[in-house]
Each structure stands twice: as structure tokens, then as C-alpha cells.
Tab-separated table of C-alpha atoms in Angstrom:
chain	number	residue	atom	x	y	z
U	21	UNK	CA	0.000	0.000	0.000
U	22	UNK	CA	0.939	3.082	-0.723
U	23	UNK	CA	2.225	5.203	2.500
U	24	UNK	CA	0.995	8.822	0.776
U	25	UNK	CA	-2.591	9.749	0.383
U	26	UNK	CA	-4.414	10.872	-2.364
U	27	UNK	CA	-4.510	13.808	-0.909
U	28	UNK	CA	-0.773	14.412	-0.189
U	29	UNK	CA	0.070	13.472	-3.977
U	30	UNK	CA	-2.428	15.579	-5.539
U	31	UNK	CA	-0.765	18.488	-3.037
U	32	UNK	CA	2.605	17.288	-4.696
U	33	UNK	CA	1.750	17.738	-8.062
U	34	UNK	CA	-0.698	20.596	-8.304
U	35	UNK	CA	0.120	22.740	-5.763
U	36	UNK	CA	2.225	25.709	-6.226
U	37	UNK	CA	0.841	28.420	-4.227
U	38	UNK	CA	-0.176	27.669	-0.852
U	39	UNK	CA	-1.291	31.059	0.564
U	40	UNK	CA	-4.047	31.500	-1.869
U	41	UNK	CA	-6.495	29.569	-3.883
U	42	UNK	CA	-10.261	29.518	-5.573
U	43	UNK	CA	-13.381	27.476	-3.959
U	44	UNK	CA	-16.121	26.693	-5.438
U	45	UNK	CA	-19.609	25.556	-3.774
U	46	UNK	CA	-22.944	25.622	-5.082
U	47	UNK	CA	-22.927	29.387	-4.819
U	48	UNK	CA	-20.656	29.923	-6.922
U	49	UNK	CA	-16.070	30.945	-7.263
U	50	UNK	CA	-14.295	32.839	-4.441
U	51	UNK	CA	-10.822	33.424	-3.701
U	52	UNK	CA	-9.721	32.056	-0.061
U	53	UNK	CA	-6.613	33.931	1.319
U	54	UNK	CA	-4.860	31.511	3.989
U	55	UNK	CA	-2.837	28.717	4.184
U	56	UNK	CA	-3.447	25.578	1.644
U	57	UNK	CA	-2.664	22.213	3.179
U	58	UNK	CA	-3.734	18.377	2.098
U	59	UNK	CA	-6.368	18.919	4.484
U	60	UNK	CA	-8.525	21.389	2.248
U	61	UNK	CA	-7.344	18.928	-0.662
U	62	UNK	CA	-9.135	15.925	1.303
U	63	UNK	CA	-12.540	18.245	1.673
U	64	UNK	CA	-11.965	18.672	-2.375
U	65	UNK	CA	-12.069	15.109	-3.164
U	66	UNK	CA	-15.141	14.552	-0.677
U	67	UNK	CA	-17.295	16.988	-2.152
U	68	UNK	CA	-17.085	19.784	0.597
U	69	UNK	CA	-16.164	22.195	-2.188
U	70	UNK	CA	-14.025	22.259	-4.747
U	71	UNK	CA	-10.535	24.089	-4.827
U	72	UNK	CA	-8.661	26.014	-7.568
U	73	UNK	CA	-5.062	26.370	-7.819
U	74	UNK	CA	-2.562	28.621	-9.146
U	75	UNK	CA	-0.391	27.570	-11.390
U	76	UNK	CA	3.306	29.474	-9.936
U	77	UNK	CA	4.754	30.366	-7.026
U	78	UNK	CA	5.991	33.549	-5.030
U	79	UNK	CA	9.115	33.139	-7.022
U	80	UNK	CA	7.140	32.658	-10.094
U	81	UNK	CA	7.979	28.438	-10.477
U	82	UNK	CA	5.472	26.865	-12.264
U	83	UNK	CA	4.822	22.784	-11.735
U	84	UNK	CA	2.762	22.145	-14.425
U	85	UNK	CA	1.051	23.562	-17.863
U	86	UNK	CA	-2.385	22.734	-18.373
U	87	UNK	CA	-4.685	22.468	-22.195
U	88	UNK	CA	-8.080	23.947	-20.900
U	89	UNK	CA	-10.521	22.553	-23.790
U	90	UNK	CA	-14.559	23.394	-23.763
U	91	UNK	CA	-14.800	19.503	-25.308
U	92	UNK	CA	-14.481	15.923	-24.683
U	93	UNK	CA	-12.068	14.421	-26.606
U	94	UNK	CA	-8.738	16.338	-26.371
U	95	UNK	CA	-6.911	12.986	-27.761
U	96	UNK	CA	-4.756	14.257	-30.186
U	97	UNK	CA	-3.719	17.084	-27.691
U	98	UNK	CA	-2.665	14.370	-25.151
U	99	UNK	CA	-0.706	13.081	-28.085
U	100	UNK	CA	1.375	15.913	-28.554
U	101	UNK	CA	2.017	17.036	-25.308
U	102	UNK	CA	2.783	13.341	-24.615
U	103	UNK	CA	5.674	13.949	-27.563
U	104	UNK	CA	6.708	17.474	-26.374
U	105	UNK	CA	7.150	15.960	-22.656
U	106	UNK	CA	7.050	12.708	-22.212
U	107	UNK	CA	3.883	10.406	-22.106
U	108	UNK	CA	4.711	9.742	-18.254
U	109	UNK	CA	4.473	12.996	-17.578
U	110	UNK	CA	1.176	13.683	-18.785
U	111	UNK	CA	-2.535	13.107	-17.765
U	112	UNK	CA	-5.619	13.594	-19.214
U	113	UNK	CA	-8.717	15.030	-16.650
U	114	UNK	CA	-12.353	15.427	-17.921
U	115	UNK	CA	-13.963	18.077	-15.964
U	116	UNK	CA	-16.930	16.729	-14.610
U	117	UNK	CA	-18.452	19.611	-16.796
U	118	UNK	CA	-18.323	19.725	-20.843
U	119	UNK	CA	-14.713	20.189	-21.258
U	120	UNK	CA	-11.075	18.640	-20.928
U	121	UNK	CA	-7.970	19.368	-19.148
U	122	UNK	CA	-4.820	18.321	-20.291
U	123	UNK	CA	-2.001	18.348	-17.926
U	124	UNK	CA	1.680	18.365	-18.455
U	125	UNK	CA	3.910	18.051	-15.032
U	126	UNK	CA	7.392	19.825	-14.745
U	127	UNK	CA	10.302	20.102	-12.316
U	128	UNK	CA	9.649	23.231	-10.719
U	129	UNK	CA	10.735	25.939	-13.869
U	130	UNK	CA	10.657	29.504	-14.042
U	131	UNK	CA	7.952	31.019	-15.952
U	132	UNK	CA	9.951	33.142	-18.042
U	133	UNK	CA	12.077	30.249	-19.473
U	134	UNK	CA	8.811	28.276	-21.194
U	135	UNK	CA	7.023	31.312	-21.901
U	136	UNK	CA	7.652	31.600	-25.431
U	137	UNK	CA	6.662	27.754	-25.854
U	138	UNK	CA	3.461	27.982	-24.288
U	139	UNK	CA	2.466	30.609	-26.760
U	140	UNK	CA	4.253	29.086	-29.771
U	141	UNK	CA	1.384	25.703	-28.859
U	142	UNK	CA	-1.312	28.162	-28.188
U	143	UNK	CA	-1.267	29.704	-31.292
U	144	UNK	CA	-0.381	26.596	-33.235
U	145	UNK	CA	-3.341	24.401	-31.763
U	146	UNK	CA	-5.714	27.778	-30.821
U	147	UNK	CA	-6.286	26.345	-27.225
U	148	UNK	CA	-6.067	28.422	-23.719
U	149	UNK	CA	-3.170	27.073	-22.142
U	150	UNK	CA	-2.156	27.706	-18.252
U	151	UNK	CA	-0.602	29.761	-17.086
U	152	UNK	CA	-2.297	32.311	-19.108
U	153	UNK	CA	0.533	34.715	-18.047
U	154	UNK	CA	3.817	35.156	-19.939
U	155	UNK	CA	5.402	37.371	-17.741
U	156	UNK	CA	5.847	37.023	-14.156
U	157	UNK	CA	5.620	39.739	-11.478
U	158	UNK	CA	5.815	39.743	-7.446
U	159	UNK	CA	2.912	41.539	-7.511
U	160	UNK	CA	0.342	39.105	-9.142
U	161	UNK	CA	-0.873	35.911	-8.609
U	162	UNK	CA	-1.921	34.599	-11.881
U	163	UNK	CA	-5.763	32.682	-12.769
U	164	UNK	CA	-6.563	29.424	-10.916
U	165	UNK	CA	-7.492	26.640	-12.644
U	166	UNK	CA	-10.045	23.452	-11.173
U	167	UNK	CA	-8.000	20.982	-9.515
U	168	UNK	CA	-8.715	17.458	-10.505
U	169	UNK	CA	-11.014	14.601	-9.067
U	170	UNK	CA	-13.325	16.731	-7.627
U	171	UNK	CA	-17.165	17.745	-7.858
U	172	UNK	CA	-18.347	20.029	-10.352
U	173	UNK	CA	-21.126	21.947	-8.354
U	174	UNK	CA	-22.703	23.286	-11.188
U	175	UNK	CA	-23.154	20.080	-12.920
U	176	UNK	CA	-23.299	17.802	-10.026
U	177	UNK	CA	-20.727	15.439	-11.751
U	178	UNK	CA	-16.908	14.349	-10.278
U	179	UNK	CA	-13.889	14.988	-12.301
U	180	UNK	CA	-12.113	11.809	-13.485
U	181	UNK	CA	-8.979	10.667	-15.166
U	182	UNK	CA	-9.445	9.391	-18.423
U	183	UNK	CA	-5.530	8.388	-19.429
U	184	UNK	CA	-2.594	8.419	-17.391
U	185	UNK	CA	-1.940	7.730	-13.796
U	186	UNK	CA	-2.087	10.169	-10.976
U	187	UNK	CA	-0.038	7.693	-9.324
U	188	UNK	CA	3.027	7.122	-11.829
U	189	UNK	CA	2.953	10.239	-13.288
U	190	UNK	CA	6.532	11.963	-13.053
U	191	UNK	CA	7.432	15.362	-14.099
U	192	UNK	CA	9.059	16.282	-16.716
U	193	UNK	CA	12.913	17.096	-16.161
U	194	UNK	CA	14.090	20.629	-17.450
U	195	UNK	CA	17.686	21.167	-17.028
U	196	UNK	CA	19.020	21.882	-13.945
U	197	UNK	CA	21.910	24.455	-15.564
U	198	UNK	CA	18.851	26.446	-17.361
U	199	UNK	CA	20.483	26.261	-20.892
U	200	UNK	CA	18.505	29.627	-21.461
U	201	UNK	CA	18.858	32.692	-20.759
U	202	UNK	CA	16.128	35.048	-19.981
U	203	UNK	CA	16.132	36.150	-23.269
U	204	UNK	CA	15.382	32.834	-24.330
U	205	UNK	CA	18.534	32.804	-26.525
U	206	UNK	CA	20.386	29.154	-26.291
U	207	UNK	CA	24.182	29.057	-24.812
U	208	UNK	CA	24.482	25.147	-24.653
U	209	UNK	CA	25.243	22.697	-27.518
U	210	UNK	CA	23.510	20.088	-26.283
U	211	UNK	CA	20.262	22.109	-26.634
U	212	UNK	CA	18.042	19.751	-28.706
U	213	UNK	CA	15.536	22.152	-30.658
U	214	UNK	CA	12.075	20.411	-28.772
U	215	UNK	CA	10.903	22.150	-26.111
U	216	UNK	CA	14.145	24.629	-24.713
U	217	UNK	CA	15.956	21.807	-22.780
U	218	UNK	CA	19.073	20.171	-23.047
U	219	UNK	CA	19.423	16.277	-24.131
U	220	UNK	CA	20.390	14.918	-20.644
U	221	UNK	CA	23.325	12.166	-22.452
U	222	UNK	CA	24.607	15.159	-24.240
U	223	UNK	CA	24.789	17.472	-21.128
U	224	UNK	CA	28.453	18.560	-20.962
U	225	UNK	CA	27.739	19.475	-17.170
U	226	UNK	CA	26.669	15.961	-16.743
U	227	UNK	CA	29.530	14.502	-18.737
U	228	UNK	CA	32.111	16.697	-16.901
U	229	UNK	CA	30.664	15.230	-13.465
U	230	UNK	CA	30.270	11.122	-14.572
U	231	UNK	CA	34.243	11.734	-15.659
U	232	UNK	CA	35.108	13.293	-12.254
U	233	UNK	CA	33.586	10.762	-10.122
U	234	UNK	CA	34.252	7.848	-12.555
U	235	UNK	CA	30.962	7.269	-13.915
């Protein structure tokens, strides 16, 4: 059995922000200012309410991009994100309402360094993508987004996942040495033209270190 809750792992994976999030209950979206905890993600998959959360943090770290579709079938989507990042790193949520999510996990990444990619599949697919932002500031806090497997007040119906596994999931791995800048120019050779990270059996950091220590 596994030792961590439901609970805890969706609080791995989704949560960036902890000091603010949305609720909803059958009255409607708020904004809750306070501290965010597995507990309030335990009322969310019981049906208390149901919470929203941001996608990046005070240091503007984002853990995850997420397709926001107003349809079923985002198949093809999955597809390609499972190509830009890895099919283990991606799941695929429908709402409980009429439309999809489609969620890609990261390491923890600035915003500014995968900004120009989230447009670039924006405009090539025409689908909202989160976070909506580009640029990050201290002084905002972005749009939250419905976190998964809970109830969808307005409908009545429970969020589910349709393909891949909350479980197994594992985020995708940007390099560690940030191979670009914040002008999104490259300075690394190993850079391999996908989605603005290094190839990892390429990495001349990672070469440099296996020949120090023998590897």
C-alpha cells in the first residue's frame, strides 16, 4: 500500500501556491486567502467544495502547464504534449463539466524560461493554455485553474482521469543548468531544438561530473 494519500500526492503535483487559492460551492467561485494544506485537498475530493489552484509560485515556479478545452475528446492534444514531454508525464482530466484538461507536469521551472513555448502551442493548436501569463511579477498571482477529481457543483458530476496515472505520473525534467537565458537565446550545444531543454546524455555538465567521479 501506498504510505501517501491521495490527498498528499495531488498536493505534490498541483500545488504551487499555498497562501491563496479559488473554492467553489454551489454558490458559486471565491478566492480564499490563507494557508493551503492536504487537508482542504481531502474536503476537495469529498465533495465539501471544490478548490482552484494557481499555477506558480511567489518566485514565479510553475509545476505544471495545463490544455483547458470546452470539449471531450482532447486525444490528439494528449498526443502531442505526450511527444513534447514525455507520455509519463502527462494526464488527461475530464472536468466533470463539458470540457477537458490536459495536464503536463514539470520540475519546478521559471515562468519566463517556457514562456515563449506555451504561446508558440497556443497559437499553433488555438487552445487556452495555463498559465495564461507570460510574464511574471511579485505583484500578481496569476488565474486558478479546477483541480482534478473533484465535484463540479454546477453540474453535479466528479472529475475523473481518463488516461494516465495520478499515481506514476513523473514530471518532466528541465535542465538543472537552465540552458537559457532570460532572453530565451540558447548558450548550450547540447540544446536539442524540442521544447528549450538540453538532451540529458549530451549534457556537458553531466559529462564533466560522470568523468570526475568515474561514472
Amino acid at each position: 500500500m501506498c504510505s501517501q494519500s491521495l490527498a498528499e500526492r495531488l498536493f505534490e503535483l498541483f500545488v504551487a501556491r499555498e497562501d491563496v487559492y479559488g473554492v467553489e460551492t454551489s454558490e458559486g467561485w471565491k478566492t480564499e486567502k490563507g494557508r493551503l494544506t492536504p487537508k482542504e485537498v481531502q474536503d476537495h475530493l469529498n465533495g465539501k467544495y471544490t478548490l482552484g489552484v494557481y499555477p506558480f509560485n511567489k518566485k514565479g515556479y510553475i509545476k505544471w502547464l495545463c490544455i483547458d478545452l470546452d470539449y471531450k475528446s482532447g486525444e490528439y492534444l494528449t498526443i502531442y504534449m505526450g511527444k513534447k514531454f514525455g507520455k509519463n508525464s502527462i494526464i488527461e482530466e475530464e472536468t466533470g463539466g463539458k470540457g477537458t484538461h490536459i495536464w503536463a507536469f514539470l520540475q519546478p521551472t521559471p515562468l519566463w524560461q517556457i514562456a515563449h513555448k506555451i504561446t508558440e502551442m497556443e497559437n499553433e493548436f488555438g487552445v487556452r493554455i495555463f498559465p495564461k501569463q507570460r510574464e511574471w511579477r511579485n505583484d500578481i498571482i496569476g488565474n486558478f485553474i479546477r483541480l482534478p477529481l473533484g465535484k463540479h457543483h454546477k453540474t453535479g458530476n466528479w472529475s475523473r482521469i481518463v488516461k494516465g496515472d495520478i499515481w506514476t505520473v513523473k514530471p518532466y525534467v528541465t535542465c538543472i543548468h537552465r540552458v537559457y537565458d532570460q532572453f530565451e537565446d540558447g548558450n548550450c550545444l547540447a540544446i536539442d531544438g524540442t521544447v528549450g531543454y538540453c538532451q540529458e546524455n549530451l549534457c556537458p555538465h553531466l559529462l564533466k561530473r560522470g568523468q570526475r567521479y568515474g561514472h
